Short mmCIF file of C-alpha atoms in Angstrom, two decimals:
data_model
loop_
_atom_site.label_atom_id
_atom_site.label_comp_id
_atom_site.label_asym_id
_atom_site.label_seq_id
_atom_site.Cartn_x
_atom_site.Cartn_y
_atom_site.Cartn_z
CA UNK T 5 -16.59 45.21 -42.32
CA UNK T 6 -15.36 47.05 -39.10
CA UNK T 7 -14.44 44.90 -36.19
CA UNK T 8 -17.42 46.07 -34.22
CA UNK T 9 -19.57 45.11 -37.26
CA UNK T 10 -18.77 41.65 -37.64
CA UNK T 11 -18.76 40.82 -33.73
CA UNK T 12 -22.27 42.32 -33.74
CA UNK T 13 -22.69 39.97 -36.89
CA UNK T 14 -21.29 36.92 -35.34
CA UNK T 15 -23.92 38.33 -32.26
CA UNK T 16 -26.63 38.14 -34.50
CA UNK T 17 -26.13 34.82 -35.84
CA UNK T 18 -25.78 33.43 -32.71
CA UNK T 19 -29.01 34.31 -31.58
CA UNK T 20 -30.57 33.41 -34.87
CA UNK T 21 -29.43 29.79 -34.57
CA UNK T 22 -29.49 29.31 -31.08
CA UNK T 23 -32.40 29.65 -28.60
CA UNK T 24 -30.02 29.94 -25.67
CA UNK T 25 -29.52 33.60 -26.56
CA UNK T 26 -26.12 35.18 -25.73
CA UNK T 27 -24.99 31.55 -23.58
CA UNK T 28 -21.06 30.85 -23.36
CA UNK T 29 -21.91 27.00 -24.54
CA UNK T 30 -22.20 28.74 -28.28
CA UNK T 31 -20.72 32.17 -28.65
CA UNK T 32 -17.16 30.54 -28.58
CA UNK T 33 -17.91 28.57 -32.23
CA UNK T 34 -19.60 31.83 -33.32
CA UNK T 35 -16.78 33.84 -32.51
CA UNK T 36 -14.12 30.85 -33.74
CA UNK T 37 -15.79 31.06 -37.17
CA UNK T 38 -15.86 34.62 -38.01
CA UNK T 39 -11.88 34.75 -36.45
CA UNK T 40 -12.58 36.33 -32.80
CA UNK T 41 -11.47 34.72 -29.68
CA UNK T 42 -14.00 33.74 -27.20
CA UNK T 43 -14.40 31.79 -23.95
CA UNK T 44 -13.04 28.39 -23.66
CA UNK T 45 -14.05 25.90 -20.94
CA UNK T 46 -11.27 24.55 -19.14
CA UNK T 47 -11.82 20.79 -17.29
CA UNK T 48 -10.83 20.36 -13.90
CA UNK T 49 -7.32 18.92 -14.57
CA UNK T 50 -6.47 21.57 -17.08
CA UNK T 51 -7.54 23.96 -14.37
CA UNK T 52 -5.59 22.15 -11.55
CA UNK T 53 -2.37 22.36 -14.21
CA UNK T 54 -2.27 25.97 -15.23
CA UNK T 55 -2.37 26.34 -11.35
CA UNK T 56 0.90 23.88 -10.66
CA UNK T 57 2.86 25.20 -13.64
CA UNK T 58 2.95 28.30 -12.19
CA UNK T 59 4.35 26.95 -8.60
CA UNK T 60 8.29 26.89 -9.62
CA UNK T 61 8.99 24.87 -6.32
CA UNK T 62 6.30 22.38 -6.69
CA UNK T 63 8.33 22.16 -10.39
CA UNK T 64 11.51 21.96 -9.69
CA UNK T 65 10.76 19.05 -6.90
CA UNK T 66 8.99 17.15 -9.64
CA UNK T 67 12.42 17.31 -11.55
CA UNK T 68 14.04 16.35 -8.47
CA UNK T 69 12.11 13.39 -8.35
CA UNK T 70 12.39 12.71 -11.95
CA UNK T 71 16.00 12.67 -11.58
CA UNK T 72 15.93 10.60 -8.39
CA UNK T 73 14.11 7.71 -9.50
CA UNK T 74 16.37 7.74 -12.99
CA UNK T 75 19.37 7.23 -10.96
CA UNK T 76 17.47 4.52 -8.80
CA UNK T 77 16.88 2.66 -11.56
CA UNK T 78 20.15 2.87 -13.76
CA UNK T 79 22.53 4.40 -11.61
CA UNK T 80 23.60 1.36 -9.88
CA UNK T 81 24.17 -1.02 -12.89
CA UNK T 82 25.80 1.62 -14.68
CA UNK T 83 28.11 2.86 -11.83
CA UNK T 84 28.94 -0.66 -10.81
CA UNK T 85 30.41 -1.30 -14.90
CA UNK T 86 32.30 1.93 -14.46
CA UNK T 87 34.54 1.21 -10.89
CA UNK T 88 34.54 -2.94 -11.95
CA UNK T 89 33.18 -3.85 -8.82
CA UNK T 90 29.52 -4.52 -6.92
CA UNK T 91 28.44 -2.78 -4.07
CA UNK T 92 28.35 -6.07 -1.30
CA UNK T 93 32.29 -6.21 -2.12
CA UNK T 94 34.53 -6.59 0.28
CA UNK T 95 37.56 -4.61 -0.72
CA UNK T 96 40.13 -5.25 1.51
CA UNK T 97 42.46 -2.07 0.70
CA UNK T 98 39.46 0.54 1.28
CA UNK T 99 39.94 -0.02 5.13
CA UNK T 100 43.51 1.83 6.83
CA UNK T 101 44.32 2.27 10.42
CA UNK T 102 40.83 0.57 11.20
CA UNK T 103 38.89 3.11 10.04
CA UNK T 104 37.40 3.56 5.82
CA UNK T 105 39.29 5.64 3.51
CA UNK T 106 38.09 9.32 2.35
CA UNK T 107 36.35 9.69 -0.91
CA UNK T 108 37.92 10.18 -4.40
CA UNK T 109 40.72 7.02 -3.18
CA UNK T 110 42.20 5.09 -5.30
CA UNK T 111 43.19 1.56 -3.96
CA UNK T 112 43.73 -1.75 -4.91
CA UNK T 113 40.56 -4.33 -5.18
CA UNK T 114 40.86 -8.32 -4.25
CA UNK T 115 42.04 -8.99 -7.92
CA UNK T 116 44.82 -6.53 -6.85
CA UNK T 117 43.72 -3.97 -9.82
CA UNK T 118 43.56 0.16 -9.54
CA UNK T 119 39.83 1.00 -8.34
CA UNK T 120 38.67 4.49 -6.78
CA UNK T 121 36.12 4.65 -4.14
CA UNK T 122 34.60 7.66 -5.17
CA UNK T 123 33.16 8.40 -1.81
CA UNK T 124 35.35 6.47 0.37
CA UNK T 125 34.74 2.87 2.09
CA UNK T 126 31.41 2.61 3.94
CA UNK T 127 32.39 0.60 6.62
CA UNK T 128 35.64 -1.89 8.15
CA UNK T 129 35.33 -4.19 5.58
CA UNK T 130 35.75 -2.00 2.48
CA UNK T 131 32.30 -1.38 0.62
CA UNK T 132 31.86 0.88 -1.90
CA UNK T 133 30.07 3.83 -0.36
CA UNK T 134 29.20 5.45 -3.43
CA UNK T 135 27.42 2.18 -4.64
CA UNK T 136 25.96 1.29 -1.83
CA UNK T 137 24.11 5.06 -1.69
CA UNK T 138 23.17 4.01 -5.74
CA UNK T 139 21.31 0.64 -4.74
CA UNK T 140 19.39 2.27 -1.32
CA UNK T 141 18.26 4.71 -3.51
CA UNK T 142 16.63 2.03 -5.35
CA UNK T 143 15.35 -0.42 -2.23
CA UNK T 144 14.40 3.73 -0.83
CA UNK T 145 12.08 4.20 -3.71
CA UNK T 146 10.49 0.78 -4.26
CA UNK T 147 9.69 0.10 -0.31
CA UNK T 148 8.11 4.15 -0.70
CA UNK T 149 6.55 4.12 -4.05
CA UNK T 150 4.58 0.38 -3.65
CA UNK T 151 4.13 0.79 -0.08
CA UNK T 152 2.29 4.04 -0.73
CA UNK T 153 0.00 2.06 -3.80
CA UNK T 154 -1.02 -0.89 -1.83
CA UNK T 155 -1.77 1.05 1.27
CA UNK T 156 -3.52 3.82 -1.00
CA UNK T 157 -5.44 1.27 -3.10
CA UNK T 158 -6.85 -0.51 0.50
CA UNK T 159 -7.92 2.42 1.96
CA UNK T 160 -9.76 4.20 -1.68
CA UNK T 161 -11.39 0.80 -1.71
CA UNK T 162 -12.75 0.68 2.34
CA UNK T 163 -13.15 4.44 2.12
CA UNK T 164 -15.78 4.56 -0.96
CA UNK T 165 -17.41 1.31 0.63
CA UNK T 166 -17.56 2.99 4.03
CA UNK T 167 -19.06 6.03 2.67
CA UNK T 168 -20.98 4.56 -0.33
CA UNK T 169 -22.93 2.03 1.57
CA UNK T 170 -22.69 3.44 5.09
CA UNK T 171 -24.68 1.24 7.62
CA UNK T 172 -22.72 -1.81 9.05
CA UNK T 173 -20.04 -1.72 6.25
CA UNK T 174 -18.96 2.28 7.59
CA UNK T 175 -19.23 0.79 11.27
CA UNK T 176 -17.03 -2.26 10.54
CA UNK T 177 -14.96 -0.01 8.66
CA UNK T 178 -14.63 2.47 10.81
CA UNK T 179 -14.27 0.54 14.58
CA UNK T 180 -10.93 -1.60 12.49
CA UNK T 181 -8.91 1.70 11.45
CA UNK T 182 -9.92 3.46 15.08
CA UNK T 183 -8.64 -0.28 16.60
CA UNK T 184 -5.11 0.01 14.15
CA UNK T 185 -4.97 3.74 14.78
CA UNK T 186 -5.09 2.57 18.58
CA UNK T 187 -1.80 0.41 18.68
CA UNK T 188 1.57 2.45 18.78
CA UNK T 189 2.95 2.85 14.88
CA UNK T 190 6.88 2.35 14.98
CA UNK T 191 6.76 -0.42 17.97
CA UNK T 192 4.18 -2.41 15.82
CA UNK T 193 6.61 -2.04 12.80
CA UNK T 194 9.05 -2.95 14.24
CA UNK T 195 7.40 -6.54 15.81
CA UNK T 196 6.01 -7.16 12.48
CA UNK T 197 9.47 -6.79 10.67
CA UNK T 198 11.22 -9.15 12.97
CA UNK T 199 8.76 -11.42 13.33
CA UNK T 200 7.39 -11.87 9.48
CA UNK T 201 11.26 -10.76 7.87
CA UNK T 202 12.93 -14.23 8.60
CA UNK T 203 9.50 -15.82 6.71
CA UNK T 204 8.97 -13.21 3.76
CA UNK T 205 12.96 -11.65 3.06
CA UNK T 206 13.34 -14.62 0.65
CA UNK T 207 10.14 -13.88 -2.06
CA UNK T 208 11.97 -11.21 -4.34
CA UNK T 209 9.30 -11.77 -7.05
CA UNK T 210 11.67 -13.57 -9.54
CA UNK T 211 14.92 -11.30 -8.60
CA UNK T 212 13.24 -8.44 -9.98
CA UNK T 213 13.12 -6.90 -5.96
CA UNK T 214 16.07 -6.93 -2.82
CA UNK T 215 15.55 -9.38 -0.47
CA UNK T 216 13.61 -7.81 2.35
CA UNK T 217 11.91 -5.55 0.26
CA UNK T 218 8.93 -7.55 0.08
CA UNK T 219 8.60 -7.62 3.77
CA UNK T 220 8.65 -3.75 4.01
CA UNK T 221 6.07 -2.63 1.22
CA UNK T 222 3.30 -5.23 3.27
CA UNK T 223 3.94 -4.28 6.59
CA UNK T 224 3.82 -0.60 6.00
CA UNK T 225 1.13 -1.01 3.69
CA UNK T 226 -0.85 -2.03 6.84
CA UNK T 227 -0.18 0.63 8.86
CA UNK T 228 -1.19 3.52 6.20
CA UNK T 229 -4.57 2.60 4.33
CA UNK T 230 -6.25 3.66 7.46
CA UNK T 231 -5.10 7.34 7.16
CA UNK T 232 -6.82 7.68 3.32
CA UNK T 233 -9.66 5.44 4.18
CA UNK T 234 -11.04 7.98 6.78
CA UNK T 235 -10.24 10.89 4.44
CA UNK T 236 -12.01 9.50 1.50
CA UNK T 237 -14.32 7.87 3.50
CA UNK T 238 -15.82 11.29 4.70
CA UNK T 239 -15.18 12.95 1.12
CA UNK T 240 -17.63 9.82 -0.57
CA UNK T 241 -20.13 10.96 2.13
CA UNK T 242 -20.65 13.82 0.72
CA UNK T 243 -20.42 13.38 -2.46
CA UNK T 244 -23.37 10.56 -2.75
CA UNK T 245 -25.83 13.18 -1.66
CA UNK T 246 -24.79 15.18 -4.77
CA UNK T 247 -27.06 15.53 -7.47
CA UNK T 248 -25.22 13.68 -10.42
CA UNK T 249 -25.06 10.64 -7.99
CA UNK T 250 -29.07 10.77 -8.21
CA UNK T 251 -29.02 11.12 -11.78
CA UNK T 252 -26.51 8.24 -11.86
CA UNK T 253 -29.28 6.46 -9.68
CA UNK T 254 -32.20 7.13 -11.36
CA UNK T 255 -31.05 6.07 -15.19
CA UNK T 256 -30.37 2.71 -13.81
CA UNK T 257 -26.30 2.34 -13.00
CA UNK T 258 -25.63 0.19 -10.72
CA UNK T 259 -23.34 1.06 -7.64
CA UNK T 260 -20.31 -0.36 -8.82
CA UNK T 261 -20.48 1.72 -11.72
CA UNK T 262 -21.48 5.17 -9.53
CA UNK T 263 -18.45 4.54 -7.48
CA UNK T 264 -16.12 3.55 -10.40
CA UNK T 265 -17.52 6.24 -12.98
CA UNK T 266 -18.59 9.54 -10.85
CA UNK T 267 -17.32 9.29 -7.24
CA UNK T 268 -13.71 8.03 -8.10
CA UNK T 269 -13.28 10.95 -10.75
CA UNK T 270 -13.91 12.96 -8.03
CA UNK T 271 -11.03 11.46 -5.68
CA UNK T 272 -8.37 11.80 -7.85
CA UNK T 273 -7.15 14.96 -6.61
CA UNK T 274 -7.24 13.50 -2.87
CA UNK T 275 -5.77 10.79 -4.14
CA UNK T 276 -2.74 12.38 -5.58
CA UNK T 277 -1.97 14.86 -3.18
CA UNK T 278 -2.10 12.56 0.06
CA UNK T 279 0.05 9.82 -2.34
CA UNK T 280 3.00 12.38 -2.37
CA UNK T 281 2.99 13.22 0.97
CA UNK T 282 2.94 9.08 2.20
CA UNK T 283 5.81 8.49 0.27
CA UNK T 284 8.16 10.58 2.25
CA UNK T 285 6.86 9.39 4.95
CA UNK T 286 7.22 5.22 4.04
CA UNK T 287 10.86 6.36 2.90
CA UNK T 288 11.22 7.72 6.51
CA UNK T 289 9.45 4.68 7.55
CA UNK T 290 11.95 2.26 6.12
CA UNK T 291 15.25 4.37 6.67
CA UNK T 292 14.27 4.03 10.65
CA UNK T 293 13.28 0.63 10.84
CA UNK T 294 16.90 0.10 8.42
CA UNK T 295 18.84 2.12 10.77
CA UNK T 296 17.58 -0.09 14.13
CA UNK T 297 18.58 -3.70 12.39
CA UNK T 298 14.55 -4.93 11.33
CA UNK T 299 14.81 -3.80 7.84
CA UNK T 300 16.53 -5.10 5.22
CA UNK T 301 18.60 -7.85 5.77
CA UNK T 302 22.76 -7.84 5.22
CA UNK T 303 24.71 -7.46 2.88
CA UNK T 304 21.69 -5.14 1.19
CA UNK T 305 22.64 -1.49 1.44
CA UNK T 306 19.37 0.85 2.05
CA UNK T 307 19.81 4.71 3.32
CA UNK T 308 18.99 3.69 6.99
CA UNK T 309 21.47 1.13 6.86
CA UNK T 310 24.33 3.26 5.53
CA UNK T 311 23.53 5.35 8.58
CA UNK T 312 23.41 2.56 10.82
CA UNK T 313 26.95 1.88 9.75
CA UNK T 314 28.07 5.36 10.00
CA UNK T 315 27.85 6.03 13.28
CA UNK T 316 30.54 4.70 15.33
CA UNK T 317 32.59 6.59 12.30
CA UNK T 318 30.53 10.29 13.03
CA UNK T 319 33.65 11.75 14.56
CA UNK T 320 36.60 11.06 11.81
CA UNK T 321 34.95 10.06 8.75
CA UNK T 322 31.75 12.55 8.95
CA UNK T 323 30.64 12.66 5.62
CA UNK T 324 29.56 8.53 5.99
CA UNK T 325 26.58 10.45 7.72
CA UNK T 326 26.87 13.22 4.90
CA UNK T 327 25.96 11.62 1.96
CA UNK T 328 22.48 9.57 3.37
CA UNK T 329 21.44 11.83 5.33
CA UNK T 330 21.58 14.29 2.73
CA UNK T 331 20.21 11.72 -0.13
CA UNK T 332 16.73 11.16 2.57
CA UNK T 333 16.63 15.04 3.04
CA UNK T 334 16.24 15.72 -0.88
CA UNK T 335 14.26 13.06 -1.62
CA UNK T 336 11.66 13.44 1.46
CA UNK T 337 11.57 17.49 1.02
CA UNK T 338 10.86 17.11 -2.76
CA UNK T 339 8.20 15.01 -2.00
CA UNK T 340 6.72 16.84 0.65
CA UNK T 341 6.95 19.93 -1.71
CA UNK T 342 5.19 18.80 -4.86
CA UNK T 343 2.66 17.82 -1.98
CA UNK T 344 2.16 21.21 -1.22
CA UNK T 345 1.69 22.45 -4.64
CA UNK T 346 -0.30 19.21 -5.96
CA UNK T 347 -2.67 20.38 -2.76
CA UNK T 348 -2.96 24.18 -4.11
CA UNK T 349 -3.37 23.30 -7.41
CA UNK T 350 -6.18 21.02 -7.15
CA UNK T 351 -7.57 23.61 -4.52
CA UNK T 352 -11.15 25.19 -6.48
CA UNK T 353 -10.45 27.93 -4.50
CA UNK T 354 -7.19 28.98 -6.03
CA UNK T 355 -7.43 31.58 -8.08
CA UNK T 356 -5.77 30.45 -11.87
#
């Protein structure tokens, strides 16, 4: 039969078996069974995907990333086997004429065997700079990544009460983030950290985190649920007015369930983009309060304190500056990238 034949054929049946004559919900297995191509319904996320594959920067910061958190996690333990010594060393040789030596040096170590600081001596008592830029990397990541969950997690969960249940809830809600939003950000962080720090640097959470650490995710936790709380609060707002909330209503679920099941779903996208963007910005966060003595205690090495260290070196040994400042700058601009393109992709709008 001609090709016009049988898709007039595969027409036919269609209508035959189906009394919603001509609709896209059954033409597609029509046309699957008698070997034609037909529409096929896409879901939101496979929607908001065809749209990010095609955004090569948004991709190639996602590698970045990728690639970053690999080395945060393995390329510390791995580099320390390789040079024989840890990054809190104090290496005795790696300091001449008062100031560190240049990368790619080979001196001697305190056991008085060959070692080569493969970006120089960080500071006037010899520490590996090239380690110490490994294991920030890693503090850089974990204060970013779990400061950015907790503080996301608080304000999903005020937000979708605030917006859900409105009434007092949304006031109380609303008059404590307005009250936060009120006090200045880096001065408060900066109280916090040396008041709580000498209390909470000690809970590592059986080794598995840097002293410190601990101290960081909670206090900048606090200061950034009340950005996504507002944003999701007036998202939820909108959304419970929405038809399939009513439905939802009307068959009996209970709010929990409306919230958990149908708003959340809903969120996701919010959720994801505003994530990536608040971890560049906790990074940031934890670099500066690093760099002005309230972050991480010594001997710990973070980005903020390698730049701390670096300096009263700026003007013979530049690249101390180099390497941190340029390790903050790729990490922060990768993030704030796949923001971007996580924020057109899950746009409606966009065209796929």
């Amino acid at each position: 039969m001609p090709l016009y034949g049988r898709y007039a054929a595969s027409e036919m049946s269609v209508e035959a078996r189906s009394p919603l004559v001509g609709s896209e919900a059954t033409a597609p297995a029509a046309y699957e069974a008698e070997g034609l191509s037909g529409v096929v319904a896409r879901s939101p996320m496979e929607q908001a995907w065809r749209r990010f594959r095609r955004d090569k920067v948004a991709l190639a910061s996602g590698v970045v990333i990728i690639i970053m958190i690999l080395i945060a996690a393995f390329g510390g333990p791995l580099a320390e086997r390789w040079v024989g010594h840890g990054p809190n060393d104090l290496i005795t040789h790696g300091v001449v004429n008062f100031q560190p030596v240049g990368p790619m040096t080979t001196v001697k170590d305190n056991n008085q065997h060959d070692t080569t600081l493969v970006l120089g001596a960080s500071d006037l008592v010899g520490r590996d700079e090239f380690l110490r830029l490994l294991y920030g990397a890693r503090v850089s990541l974990e204060v970013g990544l779990l400061a950015t969950f907790f503080g996301l997690a608080a304000g999903v969960f005020f937000g979708m009460l605030a917006g859900y249940y409105g009434g007092l809830i949304d006031t109380a809600v609303s008059r404590v983030t307005e009250i936060i939003m009120a006090f200045p950000f880096l001065l408060f962080l900066i109280a916090l950290s040396a008041t709580l720090g000498a209390r909470l640097n000690d809970i590592t959470v059986f080794g598995i985190f840097s002293p410190g650490v601990f101290t960081l995710v909670l206090v900048l936790s606090i200061f950034t649920w009340f950005y996504p709380a507002r944003i999701i609060r007036s998202q939820v707002l909108s959304l419970r007015e929405k038809e399939f909330v009513e439905a939802a209503r009307m068959v009996g679920a209970s709010n929990f369930r409306i919230m958990r099941s149908h708003l959340l779903p809903h969120l996701v996208g919010t959720i994801i983009v505003y994530g990536t963007i608040t971890v560049a910005i906790n990074i940031l966060a934890e670099s500066t309060l690093s760099f002005l003595g309230v972050g991480l205690p010594d001997p710990n090495a973070s980005w903020g304190k390698l730049l701390d260290s670096a300096v009263q070196y700026y003007t013979i040994q530049p690249w101390l500056i180099l390497w941190p400042g340029l390790a903050l700058l790729i990490v922060t601009l990768s993030f704030n990238l796949l923001g971007d393109g996580l924020r057109d992709a899950f746009d409606p709008r966009a065209h796929l």
